[in-house]
């Protein structure tokens, strides 16, 4: 019984993973975690390796407009940066069809990155999933590739900033798309309204409540919006990256939410719903995203614990990768970390493997105006 379930692609992937994991452990030391004093001493002694890292670090500071107030903080961040270069190399080995390297997050420890951008519980996952489930669609005659951006259903990439409100961006992306499909008009809608006003909890898990910059859940947000009446435009309720007092004004509602549903955890169904209903909210494990620069992310192993909410906008069949001359079917996903992250704010993740949990928390909403 168990063996019949072990398909060859799975075994190959597993063996490749073992190989790369072993290689990674052999090639890279665990993080150096140098103290500030050690770094200062090494720099004084003109340690070649550290000097070359420092050059990269200075280029990074310039590119991302970083500045540190004290020498000590500078050295501390240099040490973290050095560790992150090693982490990027590890990610590169475990995820060879993507490109990993220096990103805007390269001076953050993994813990800081989790806190700020995904908030560990950036995405609250309910213990049980008893939302209205969507009926299955026919998935046979779908186009080979599909991209809602080409059809004008997706707003520009936004920036959540130092606020774990990924769930609000994911929800709003769904509504912007659904509104475009219903009316042909693209509007920027207000994430801030959700950050300030939405305290909804999951029906089955009273501890999973939307909590501004400290995390939330897309399905809670649809429930809040159905009760509140709707959502304002970004222009009347702009984003601040902080939770403030609720300033929602019913007279300024731009889009109303009439219903929502969960999509079955099946990547053919997800594709069918994407094409029929517009961009979909999805949850992913964001571990590889700290170092992601481009390509199709398809790591040999990735946790399925969801900690980040994003927007699925399309898919393709032939994700070309320089590092691995193979073609991989992929999803196109809009993130909320600005246009300088990833591929102009987007990333690609391979399709058909429930990669990083991508098929487990997928939802869509119906709107009226
Ligand atoms: C960094 O900050 C220091 C002190 O606040 C300032 O003197 C310096 O010009 C800044 N450098 C850059 C590149 O902004
Ligand atoms: C909402 O959607 C669910 C699942 O798609 C469906 O069962 C339900 O009837 C819908 N409710 C309304 C009021 O349309
Ligand atoms: C949404 O807002 C961005 C940033 O302000 C702007 O560049 C873009 O044109 C807006 N899009 C729409 C459809 O209004």
mmCIF file of C-alpha atoms and ligand atoms in Angstrom:
data_model
loop_
_atom_site.group_PDB
_atom_site.id
_atom_site.type_symbol
_atom_site.label_atom_id
_atom_site.label_comp_id
_atom_site.label_asym_id
_atom_site.label_seq_id
_atom_site.Cartn_x
_atom_site.Cartn_y
_atom_site.Cartn_z
ATOM 1 C CA UNK A 1 0.000 0.000 0.000
ATOM 2 C CA UNK A 2 2.676 2.461 1.059
ATOM 3 C CA UNK A 3 4.949 1.538 -1.846
ATOM 4 C CA UNK A 4 2.313 1.917 -4.511
ATOM 5 C CA UNK A 5 1.980 5.509 -3.352
ATOM 6 C CA UNK A 6 5.677 6.232 -3.802
ATOM 7 C CA UNK A 7 5.702 7.450 -7.370
ATOM 8 C CA UNK A 8 8.962 7.660 -9.313
ATOM 9 C CA UNK A 9 9.033 11.436 -9.515
ATOM 10 C CA UNK A 10 8.726 11.463 -5.754
ATOM 11 C CA UNK A 11 11.574 8.967 -5.283
ATOM 12 C CA UNK A 12 13.820 10.826 -7.694
ATOM 13 C CA UNK A 13 13.115 14.083 -5.924
ATOM 14 C CA UNK A 14 13.734 12.490 -2.582
ATOM 15 C CA UNK A 15 17.079 11.001 -3.641
ATOM 16 C CA UNK A 16 18.127 14.279 -5.212
ATOM 17 C CA UNK A 17 17.178 16.017 -2.018
ATOM 18 C CA UNK A 18 19.287 13.624 0.074
ATOM 19 C CA UNK A 19 22.205 14.172 -2.248
ATOM 20 C CA UNK A 20 21.967 17.945 -2.160
ATOM 21 C CA UNK A 21 21.279 18.084 1.553
ATOM 22 C CA UNK A 22 24.408 16.048 2.210
ATOM 23 C CA UNK A 23 26.442 18.156 -0.166
ATOM 24 C CA UNK A 24 25.118 21.331 1.439
ATOM 25 C CA UNK A 25 26.083 20.139 4.899
ATOM 26 C CA UNK A 26 29.550 19.143 3.686
ATOM 27 C CA UNK A 27 30.267 22.279 1.692
ATOM 28 C CA UNK A 28 28.873 24.982 3.949
ATOM 29 C CA UNK A 29 29.607 25.398 7.619
ATOM 30 C CA UNK A 30 26.603 26.170 9.795
ATOM 31 C CA UNK A 31 26.194 29.928 10.202
ATOM 32 C CA UNK A 32 29.350 31.652 11.342
ATOM 33 C CA UNK A 33 27.597 33.870 13.931
ATOM 34 C CA UNK A 34 30.709 36.017 14.403
ATOM 35 C CA UNK A 35 30.652 38.555 17.193
ATOM 36 C CA UNK A 36 31.087 42.238 16.433
ATOM 37 C CA UNK A 37 34.589 42.102 17.987
ATOM 38 C CA UNK A 38 35.598 39.166 15.808
ATOM 39 C CA UNK A 39 34.412 40.995 12.719
ATOM 40 C CA UNK A 40 36.327 44.150 13.671
ATOM 41 C CA UNK A 41 39.486 42.118 14.297
ATOM 42 C CA UNK A 42 39.178 40.260 11.007
ATOM 43 C CA UNK A 43 38.734 43.535 9.151
ATOM 44 C CA UNK A 44 41.810 45.005 10.885
ATOM 45 C CA UNK A 45 43.815 41.923 9.913
ATOM 46 C CA UNK A 46 42.639 42.371 6.324
ATOM 47 C CA UNK A 47 40.905 38.991 6.161
ATOM 48 C CA UNK A 48 40.409 38.567 2.414
ATOM 49 C CA UNK A 49 37.168 36.681 2.619
ATOM 50 C CA UNK A 50 35.554 39.201 4.939
ATOM 51 C CA UNK A 51 36.859 42.166 2.931
ATOM 52 C CA UNK A 52 35.250 40.806 -0.202
ATOM 53 C CA UNK A 53 32.001 40.243 1.719
ATOM 54 C CA UNK A 54 32.250 43.828 2.981
ATOM 55 C CA UNK A 55 32.494 45.075 -0.597
ATOM 56 C CA UNK A 56 29.320 43.201 -1.476
ATOM 57 C CA UNK A 57 27.727 44.567 1.672
ATOM 58 C CA UNK A 58 28.570 48.159 0.693
ATOM 59 C CA UNK A 59 27.090 47.588 -2.765
ATOM 60 C CA UNK A 60 23.970 46.165 -1.065
ATOM 61 C CA UNK A 61 23.698 49.230 1.211
ATOM 62 C CA UNK A 62 23.945 51.512 -1.777
ATOM 63 C CA UNK A 63 21.395 49.577 -3.865
ATOM 64 C CA UNK A 64 18.795 49.492 -1.112
ATOM 65 C CA UNK A 65 19.576 52.869 0.463
ATOM 66 C CA UNK A 66 20.561 51.284 3.782
ATOM 67 C CA UNK A 67 22.401 53.199 6.464
ATOM 68 C CA UNK A 68 23.264 52.125 9.999
ATOM 69 C CA UNK A 69 23.573 54.677 12.760
ATOM 70 C CA UNK A 70 26.543 53.195 14.654
ATOM 71 C CA UNK A 71 29.733 51.344 13.725
ATOM 72 C CA UNK A 72 28.612 48.503 15.951
ATOM 73 C CA UNK A 73 25.312 48.143 14.133
ATOM 74 C CA UNK A 74 27.164 48.272 10.810
ATOM 75 C CA UNK A 75 29.425 45.401 11.874
ATOM 76 C CA UNK A 76 26.535 43.401 13.290
ATOM 77 C CA UNK A 77 24.614 43.714 10.014
ATOM 78 C CA UNK A 78 27.764 42.830 8.064
ATOM 79 C CA UNK A 79 27.962 39.575 10.060
ATOM 80 C CA UNK A 80 24.293 38.798 9.341
ATOM 81 C CA UNK A 81 24.841 39.642 5.678
ATOM 82 C CA UNK A 82 27.763 37.177 5.553
ATOM 83 C CA UNK A 83 25.505 34.462 7.031
ATOM 84 C CA UNK A 84 22.782 35.289 4.528
ATOM 85 C CA UNK A 85 25.168 34.879 1.613
ATOM 86 C CA UNK A 86 25.767 31.348 2.867
ATOM 87 C CA UNK A 87 22.030 30.811 3.273
ATOM 88 C CA UNK A 88 21.496 31.990 -0.324
ATOM 89 C CA UNK A 89 24.110 29.470 -1.519
ATOM 90 C CA UNK A 90 22.329 26.710 0.398
ATOM 91 C CA UNK A 91 18.993 27.734 -1.073
ATOM 92 C CA UNK A 92 20.622 27.765 -4.485
ATOM 93 C CA UNK A 93 21.733 24.158 -4.086
ATOM 94 C CA UNK A 94 18.391 22.986 -2.759
ATOM 95 C CA UNK A 95 16.417 25.018 -5.302
ATOM 96 C CA UNK A 96 18.481 24.975 -8.512
ATOM 97 C CA UNK A 97 15.717 26.038 -10.917
ATOM 98 C CA UNK A 98 15.434 29.425 -9.179
ATOM 99 C CA UNK A 99 18.082 32.078 -8.629
ATOM 100 C CA UNK A 100 18.941 32.905 -5.030
ATOM 101 C CA UNK A 101 21.206 35.680 -3.818
ATOM 102 C CA UNK A 102 21.344 39.113 -2.213
ATOM 103 C CA UNK A 103 17.928 40.719 -1.761
ATOM 104 C CA UNK A 104 16.578 43.700 0.172
ATOM 105 C CA UNK A 105 16.307 41.334 3.174
ATOM 106 C CA UNK A 106 19.952 40.275 3.229
ATOM 107 C CA UNK A 107 20.735 42.242 6.403
ATOM 108 C CA UNK A 108 17.945 40.591 8.403
ATOM 109 C CA UNK A 109 18.298 37.426 10.470
ATOM 110 C CA UNK A 110 15.810 34.688 9.491
ATOM 111 C CA UNK A 111 13.933 35.430 12.729
ATOM 112 C CA UNK A 112 13.671 39.144 11.913
ATOM 113 C CA UNK A 113 12.571 38.302 8.394
ATOM 114 C CA UNK A 114 9.856 35.997 9.726
ATOM 115 C CA UNK A 115 8.664 38.579 12.220
ATOM 116 C CA UNK A 116 8.566 41.539 9.939
ATOM 117 C CA UNK A 117 7.450 40.099 6.654
ATOM 118 C CA UNK A 118 5.536 37.011 7.517
ATOM 119 C CA UNK A 119 5.119 37.570 11.288
ATOM 120 C CA UNK A 120 5.487 33.833 11.882
ATOM 121 C CA UNK A 121 1.709 33.823 12.067
ATOM 122 C CA UNK A 122 1.424 36.356 9.238
ATOM 123 C CA UNK A 123 -1.060 33.899 7.962
ATOM 124 C CA UNK A 124 -3.213 32.253 10.587
ATOM 125 C CA UNK A 125 -4.238 28.828 9.467
ATOM 126 C CA UNK A 126 -7.468 27.511 10.973
ATOM 127 C CA UNK A 127 -7.312 24.107 12.621
ATOM 128 C CA UNK A 128 -10.177 22.820 10.502
ATOM 129 C CA UNK A 129 -11.369 23.973 7.143
ATOM 130 C CA UNK A 130 -15.146 24.056 6.947
ATOM 131 C CA UNK A 131 -15.732 27.056 4.754
ATOM 132 C CA UNK A 132 -18.130 26.822 1.859
ATOM 133 C CA UNK A 133 -16.345 24.556 -0.614
ATOM 134 C CA UNK A 134 -16.561 25.331 -4.300
ATOM 135 C CA UNK A 135 -17.947 22.644 -6.620
ATOM 136 C CA UNK A 136 -15.416 21.022 -8.996
ATOM 137 C CA UNK A 137 -14.966 22.556 -12.460
ATOM 138 C CA UNK A 138 -14.005 20.941 -15.762
ATOM 139 C CA UNK A 139 -10.253 21.266 -16.060
ATOM 140 C CA UNK A 140 -9.667 19.636 -19.474
ATOM 141 C CA UNK A 141 -9.827 22.494 -21.937
ATOM 142 C CA UNK A 142 -7.711 25.074 -20.122
ATOM 143 C CA UNK A 143 -5.186 27.201 -22.011
ATOM 144 C CA UNK A 144 -1.530 26.044 -21.885
ATOM 145 C CA UNK A 145 -0.560 29.227 -20.118
ATOM 146 C CA UNK A 146 -2.546 32.060 -18.625
ATOM 147 C CA UNK A 147 -1.782 35.452 -17.070
ATOM 148 C CA UNK A 148 -4.332 37.857 -15.585
ATOM 149 C CA UNK A 149 -1.798 40.683 -15.746
ATOM 150 C CA UNK A 150 -2.050 40.663 -19.547
ATOM 151 C CA UNK A 151 -5.802 41.110 -19.283
ATOM 152 C CA UNK A 152 -5.569 44.100 -16.957
ATOM 153 C CA UNK A 153 -7.025 42.419 -13.866
ATOM 154 C CA UNK A 154 -4.051 43.038 -11.570
ATOM 155 C CA UNK A 155 -2.991 46.316 -9.923
ATOM 156 C CA UNK A 156 0.636 47.351 -9.509
ATOM 157 C CA UNK A 157 2.746 45.510 -6.969
ATOM 158 C CA UNK A 158 2.275 47.039 -3.506
ATOM 159 C CA UNK A 159 4.521 47.191 -0.449
ATOM 160 C CA UNK A 160 3.350 45.943 2.938
ATOM 161 C CA UNK A 161 6.404 47.447 4.689
ATOM 162 C CA UNK A 162 7.267 46.544 8.275
ATOM 163 C CA UNK A 163 3.789 45.189 8.899
ATOM 164 C CA UNK A 164 2.645 41.557 8.754
ATOM 165 C CA UNK A 165 -0.484 42.336 6.732
ATOM 166 C CA UNK A 166 0.189 39.940 3.849
ATOM 167 C CA UNK A 167 -3.300 38.489 4.399
ATOM 168 C CA UNK A 168 -4.887 41.899 3.670
ATOM 169 C CA UNK A 169 -2.925 42.279 0.408
ATOM 170 C CA UNK A 170 -3.885 38.777 -0.654
ATOM 171 C CA UNK A 171 -7.591 39.411 0.072
ATOM 172 C CA UNK A 172 -7.610 42.801 -1.664
ATOM 173 C CA UNK A 173 -5.904 41.306 -4.731
ATOM 174 C CA UNK A 174 -8.783 38.836 -5.074
ATOM 175 C CA UNK A 175 -11.368 41.630 -4.818
ATOM 176 C CA UNK A 176 -9.554 43.891 -7.296
ATOM 177 C CA UNK A 177 -9.510 41.014 -9.777
ATOM 178 C CA UNK A 178 -13.127 39.949 -9.186
ATOM 179 C CA UNK A 179 -14.274 43.573 -9.544
ATOM 180 C CA UNK A 180 -12.357 43.887 -12.809
ATOM 181 C CA UNK A 181 -13.965 40.693 -14.139
ATOM 182 C CA UNK A 182 -17.419 41.956 -13.165
ATOM 183 C CA UNK A 183 -17.109 45.540 -14.460
ATOM 184 C CA UNK A 184 -14.037 45.806 -16.705
ATOM 185 C CA UNK A 185 -12.671 48.471 -14.346
ATOM 186 C CA UNK A 186 -9.494 48.099 -12.324
ATOM 187 C CA UNK A 187 -9.432 49.875 -8.956
ATOM 188 C CA UNK A 188 -6.844 49.985 -6.186
ATOM 189 C CA UNK A 189 -8.764 48.860 -3.099
ATOM 190 C CA UNK A 190 -7.910 49.508 0.560
ATOM 191 C CA UNK A 191 -5.758 47.069 2.545
ATOM 192 C CA UNK A 192 -5.686 49.620 5.363
ATOM 193 C CA UNK A 193 -9.410 49.192 5.990
ATOM 194 C CA UNK A 194 -8.729 45.517 6.764
ATOM 195 C CA UNK A 195 -5.673 46.328 8.868
ATOM 196 C CA UNK A 196 -7.598 48.873 10.991
ATOM 197 C CA UNK A 197 -11.117 47.485 11.134
ATOM 198 C CA UNK A 198 -11.111 43.715 10.753
ATOM 199 C CA UNK A 199 -11.029 41.646 13.985
ATOM 200 C CA UNK A 200 -12.915 38.657 12.598
ATOM 201 C CA UNK A 201 -12.047 35.213 13.935
ATOM 202 C CA UNK A 202 -12.236 31.884 12.205
ATOM 203 C CA UNK A 203 -15.596 30.126 12.677
ATOM 204 C CA UNK A 204 -13.921 26.953 13.920
ATOM 205 C CA UNK A 205 -10.850 28.353 15.599
ATOM 206 C CA UNK A 206 -11.613 31.310 17.875
ATOM 207 C CA UNK A 207 -7.904 31.995 18.368
ATOM 208 C CA UNK A 208 -7.332 32.640 14.654
ATOM 209 C CA UNK A 209 -8.433 36.294 14.546
ATOM 210 C CA UNK A 210 -7.422 38.992 12.097
ATOM 211 C CA UNK A 211 -5.017 41.296 13.866
ATOM 212 C CA UNK A 212 -3.688 44.077 11.622
ATOM 213 C CA UNK A 213 0.104 43.986 11.304
ATOM 214 C CA UNK A 214 0.261 40.813 13.412
ATOM 215 C CA UNK A 215 -1.372 38.481 10.947
ATOM 216 C CA UNK A 216 -4.742 37.371 9.688
ATOM 217 C CA UNK A 217 -6.588 35.091 7.366
ATOM 218 C CA UNK A 218 -8.120 35.822 3.977
ATOM 219 C CA UNK A 219 -11.317 33.880 4.688
ATOM 220 C CA UNK A 220 -11.866 35.871 7.914
ATOM 221 C CA UNK A 221 -11.416 39.038 5.885
ATOM 222 C CA UNK A 222 -14.129 38.079 3.368
ATOM 223 C CA UNK A 223 -16.466 37.422 6.294
ATOM 224 C CA UNK A 224 -15.640 40.827 7.782
ATOM 225 C CA UNK A 225 -16.250 42.534 4.421
ATOM 226 C CA UNK A 226 -19.594 40.770 3.900
ATOM 227 C CA UNK A 227 -20.699 42.083 7.303
ATOM 228 C CA UNK A 228 -19.209 45.573 6.995
ATOM 229 C CA UNK A 229 -20.838 46.117 3.596
ATOM 230 C CA UNK A 230 -17.740 46.382 1.453
ATOM 231 C CA UNK A 231 -14.362 47.937 0.899
ATOM 232 C CA UNK A 232 -13.198 51.462 0.128
ATOM 233 C CA UNK A 233 -10.680 52.435 -2.505
ATOM 234 C CA UNK A 234 -7.027 52.908 -1.654
ATOM 235 C CA UNK A 235 -7.464 56.604 -2.528
ATOM 236 C CA UNK A 236 -10.042 57.217 0.231
ATOM 237 C CA UNK A 237 -8.414 54.885 2.755
ATOM 238 C CA UNK A 238 -4.652 54.799 2.046
ATOM 239 C CA UNK A 239 -2.092 52.342 3.390
ATOM 240 C CA UNK A 240 0.109 53.375 6.335
ATOM 241 C CA UNK A 241 1.736 50.072 7.386
ATOM 242 C CA UNK A 242 0.493 50.659 10.949
ATOM 243 C CA UNK A 243 -2.690 49.688 12.659
ATOM 244 C CA UNK A 244 -4.762 52.741 13.517
ATOM 245 C CA UNK A 245 -8.296 53.569 14.517
ATOM 246 C CA UNK A 246 -10.956 52.276 12.102
ATOM 247 C CA UNK A 247 -11.994 55.071 9.730
ATOM 248 C CA UNK A 248 -14.232 53.032 7.460
ATOM 249 C CA UNK A 249 -17.049 55.080 5.933
ATOM 250 C CA UNK A 250 -19.992 53.162 4.452
ATOM 251 C CA UNK A 251 -20.659 56.012 2.033
ATOM 252 C CA UNK A 252 -17.308 55.432 0.385
ATOM 253 C CA UNK A 253 -17.762 51.741 -0.406
ATOM 254 C CA UNK A 254 -16.385 50.924 -3.856
ATOM 255 C CA UNK A 255 -16.834 47.151 -3.981
ATOM 256 C CA UNK A 256 -19.192 44.830 -2.071
ATOM 257 C CA UNK A 257 -18.407 41.215 -1.255
ATOM 258 C CA UNK A 258 -21.361 38.860 -1.692
ATOM 259 C CA UNK A 259 -19.785 35.454 -1.086
ATOM 260 C CA UNK A 260 -16.512 33.554 -1.078
ATOM 261 C CA UNK A 261 -15.375 29.977 -1.345
ATOM 262 C CA UNK A 262 -12.430 27.682 -0.783
ATOM 263 C CA UNK A 263 -10.933 25.953 -3.795
ATOM 264 C CA UNK A 264 -10.208 22.198 -3.530
ATOM 265 C CA UNK A 265 -6.552 21.311 -2.857
ATOM 266 C CA UNK A 266 -5.989 20.131 -6.422
ATOM 267 C CA UNK A 267 -3.759 22.069 -8.770
ATOM 268 C CA UNK A 268 -5.901 21.356 -11.870
ATOM 269 C CA UNK A 269 -8.946 22.697 -10.044
ATOM 270 C CA UNK A 270 -6.944 25.700 -8.915
ATOM 271 C CA UNK A 271 -6.016 26.438 -12.548
ATOM 272 C CA UNK A 272 -9.644 26.059 -13.651
ATOM 273 C CA UNK A 273 -10.856 28.428 -10.917
ATOM 274 C CA UNK A 274 -8.106 30.920 -11.674
ATOM 275 C CA UNK A 275 -9.172 31.144 -15.322
ATOM 276 C CA UNK A 276 -12.881 31.300 -14.491
ATOM 277 C CA UNK A 277 -12.957 33.528 -11.398
ATOM 278 C CA UNK A 278 -9.861 35.710 -11.586
ATOM 279 C CA UNK A 279 -6.796 35.929 -9.329
ATOM 280 C CA UNK A 280 -6.970 33.701 -6.238
ATOM 281 C CA UNK A 281 -5.713 34.133 -2.674
ATOM 282 C CA UNK A 282 -3.156 31.487 -1.712
ATOM 283 C CA UNK A 283 -1.011 30.699 1.314
ATOM 284 C CA UNK A 284 2.616 29.563 1.043
ATOM 285 C CA UNK A 285 5.593 28.773 3.190
ATOM 286 C CA UNK A 286 7.882 31.767 2.565
ATOM 287 C CA UNK A 287 11.200 30.263 3.716
ATOM 288 C CA UNK A 288 12.918 30.408 0.311
ATOM 289 C CA UNK A 289 11.576 33.862 -0.463
ATOM 290 C CA UNK A 290 14.127 35.737 1.663
ATOM 291 C CA UNK A 291 16.813 34.981 -0.940
ATOM 292 C CA UNK A 292 14.668 34.613 -4.103
ATOM 293 C CA UNK A 293 15.751 36.658 -7.108
ATOM 294 C CA UNK A 294 14.062 34.916 -10.034
ATOM 295 C CA UNK A 295 13.299 31.712 -11.905
ATOM 296 C CA UNK A 296 10.974 28.887 -10.929
ATOM 297 C CA UNK A 297 11.301 28.013 -7.261
ATOM 298 C CA UNK A 298 11.034 24.252 -6.893
ATOM 299 C CA UNK A 299 13.149 23.239 -3.902
ATOM 300 C CA UNK A 300 13.869 19.579 -3.173
ATOM 301 C CA UNK A 301 12.231 20.125 0.157
ATOM 302 C CA UNK A 302 10.038 22.932 1.479
ATOM 303 C CA UNK A 303 7.874 23.025 4.597
ATOM 304 C CA UNK A 304 4.122 22.934 4.097
ATOM 305 C CA UNK A 305 3.465 25.150 7.108
ATOM 306 C CA UNK A 306 1.887 28.272 5.647
ATOM 307 C CA UNK A 307 3.130 31.643 6.876
ATOM 308 C CA UNK A 308 2.535 34.043 4.010
ATOM 309 C CA UNK A 309 -0.542 35.115 2.036
ATOM 310 C CA UNK A 310 -0.107 36.042 -1.642
ATOM 311 C CA UNK A 311 -2.044 36.301 -4.918
ATOM 312 C CA UNK A 312 -2.070 33.698 -7.675
ATOM 313 C CA UNK A 313 -2.399 35.520 -11.027
ATOM 314 C CA UNK A 314 -1.391 33.001 -13.695
ATOM 315 C CA UNK A 315 0.507 29.933 -14.740
ATOM 316 C CA UNK A 316 2.841 28.722 -17.450
ATOM 317 C CA UNK A 317 4.145 25.436 -18.782
ATOM 318 C CA UNK A 318 7.754 26.124 -19.638
ATOM 319 C CA UNK A 319 9.666 27.859 -16.911
ATOM 320 C CA UNK A 320 13.141 28.097 -18.343
ATOM 321 C CA UNK A 321 15.974 27.975 -15.918
ATOM 322 C CA UNK A 322 19.613 28.709 -16.723
ATOM 323 C CA UNK A 323 20.852 26.558 -13.889
ATOM 324 C CA UNK A 324 18.858 23.512 -14.809
ATOM 325 C CA UNK A 325 18.136 23.068 -18.481
ATOM 326 C CA UNK A 326 14.681 21.786 -17.812
ATOM 327 C CA UNK A 327 11.229 23.143 -18.314
ATOM 328 C CA UNK A 328 8.919 23.250 -15.384
ATOM 329 C CA UNK A 329 5.235 24.126 -15.207
ATOM 330 C CA UNK A 330 4.837 26.987 -12.745
ATOM 331 C CA UNK A 331 2.451 29.352 -10.999
ATOM 332 C CA UNK A 332 2.865 33.128 -11.275
ATOM 333 C CA UNK A 333 2.387 34.758 -7.902
ATOM 334 C CA UNK A 334 2.074 38.430 -6.940
ATOM 335 C CA UNK A 335 3.780 39.341 -3.685
ATOM 336 C CA UNK A 336 3.454 42.496 -1.560
ATOM 337 C CA UNK A 337 7.126 43.270 -0.922
ATOM 338 C CA UNK A 338 7.500 46.012 -3.545
ATOM 339 C CA UNK A 339 8.673 45.924 -7.158
ATOM 340 C CA UNK A 340 12.348 45.508 -6.270
ATOM 341 C CA UNK A 341 11.825 42.048 -4.819
ATOM 342 C CA UNK A 342 11.912 38.947 -7.055
ATOM 343 C CA UNK A 343 10.804 39.319 -10.673
ATOM 344 C CA UNK A 344 9.451 42.896 -10.454
ATOM 345 C CA UNK A 345 7.538 41.954 -7.328
ATOM 346 C CA UNK A 346 6.403 38.521 -8.581
ATOM 347 C CA UNK A 347 7.671 35.002 -8.179
ATOM 348 C CA UNK A 348 7.268 31.674 -9.884
ATOM 349 C CA UNK A 349 6.810 28.424 -8.021
ATOM 350 C CA UNK A 350 6.567 25.000 -9.647
ATOM 351 C CA UNK A 351 3.123 23.599 -10.259
ATOM 352 C CA UNK A 352 1.859 20.095 -9.476
ATOM 353 C CA UNK A 353 3.794 19.239 -6.294
ATOM 354 C CA UNK A 354 1.887 21.217 -3.650
ATOM 355 C CA UNK A 355 5.193 23.069 -3.440
ATOM 356 C CA UNK A 356 5.625 24.926 -0.137
ATOM 357 C CA UNK A 357 1.950 24.222 0.652
ATOM 358 C CA UNK A 358 0.708 26.291 -2.296
ATOM 359 C CA UNK A 359 -2.455 24.221 -2.889
ATOM 360 C CA UNK A 360 -3.734 24.043 0.694
ATOM 361 C CA UNK A 361 -5.326 27.430 1.380
ATOM 362 C CA UNK A 362 -6.780 28.812 -1.841
ATOM 363 C CA UNK A 363 -9.851 31.017 -2.004
ATOM 364 C CA UNK A 364 -11.922 33.225 -4.253
ATOM 365 C CA UNK A 365 -14.661 35.803 -3.641
ATOM 366 C CA UNK A 366 -17.712 37.103 -5.472
ATOM 367 C CA UNK A 367 -18.303 40.847 -5.599
ATOM 368 C CA UNK A 368 -20.980 43.330 -6.545
ATOM 369 C CA UNK A 369 -20.828 47.098 -6.786
HETATM 370 C C1 LIG B 1 24.380 57.703 6.805
HETATM 371 O O1 LIG B 1 24.078 58.381 8.007
HETATM 372 C C2 LIG B 1 25.141 59.230 8.456
HETATM 373 C C3 LIG B 1 24.776 59.752 9.844
HETATM 374 O O2 LIG B 1 23.394 59.710 10.091
HETATM 375 C C4 LIG B 1 25.366 60.336 7.441
HETATM 376 O O3 LIG B 1 26.407 61.187 7.865
HETATM 377 C C5 LIG B 1 25.712 59.700 6.100
HETATM 378 O O4 LIG B 1 25.852 60.685 5.100
HETATM 379 C C6 LIG B 1 24.617 58.697 5.686
HETATM 380 N N1 LIG B 1 25.085 57.999 4.482
HETATM 381 C C7 LIG B 1 24.280 57.733 3.465
HETATM 382 C C8 LIG B 1 24.898 57.003 2.318
HETATM 383 O O5 LIG B 1 23.108 58.061 3.442
HETATM 384 C C1 LIG B 2 -21.744 30.926 -1.358
HETATM 385 O O1 LIG B 2 -20.847 30.009 -1.964
HETATM 386 C C2 LIG B 2 -21.027 28.674 -1.559
HETATM 387 C C3 LIG B 2 -19.918 27.824 -2.141
HETATM 388 O O2 LIG B 2 -19.558 28.219 -3.409
HETATM 389 C C4 LIG B 2 -22.431 28.181 -1.971
HETATM 390 O O3 LIG B 2 -22.627 26.876 -1.506
HETATM 391 C C5 LIG B 2 -23.464 29.114 -1.349
HETATM 392 O O4 LIG B 2 -24.743 28.760 -1.797
HETATM 393 C C6 LIG B 2 -23.178 30.568 -1.712
HETATM 394 N N1 LIG B 2 -24.089 31.423 -0.994
HETATM 395 C C7 LIG B 2 -24.795 32.362 -1.604
HETATM 396 C C8 LIG B 2 -25.659 33.190 -0.711
HETATM 397 O O5 LIG B 2 -24.745 32.546 -2.805
HETATM 398 C C1 LIG B 3 -2.882 52.045 -8.148
HETATM 399 O O1 LIG B 3 -1.964 52.801 -7.368
HETATM 400 C C2 LIG B 3 -0.663 52.886 -7.928
HETATM 401 C C3 LIG B 3 0.235 53.565 -6.926
HETATM 402 O O2 LIG B 3 -0.327 54.723 -6.446
HETATM 403 C C4 LIG B 3 -0.736 53.621 -9.262
HETATM 404 O O3 LIG B 3 0.536 53.697 -9.838
HETATM 405 C C5 LIG B 3 -1.670 52.850 -10.176
HETATM 406 O O4 LIG B 3 -1.834 53.549 -11.398
HETATM 407 C C6 LIG B 3 -3.043 52.650 -9.529
HETATM 408 N N1 LIG B 3 -3.811 51.775 -10.364
HETATM 409 C C7 LIG B 3 -5.070 52.004 -10.661
HETATM 410 C C8 LIG B 3 -5.735 50.981 -11.519
HETATM 411 O O5 LIG B 3 -5.673 52.977 -10.262
#
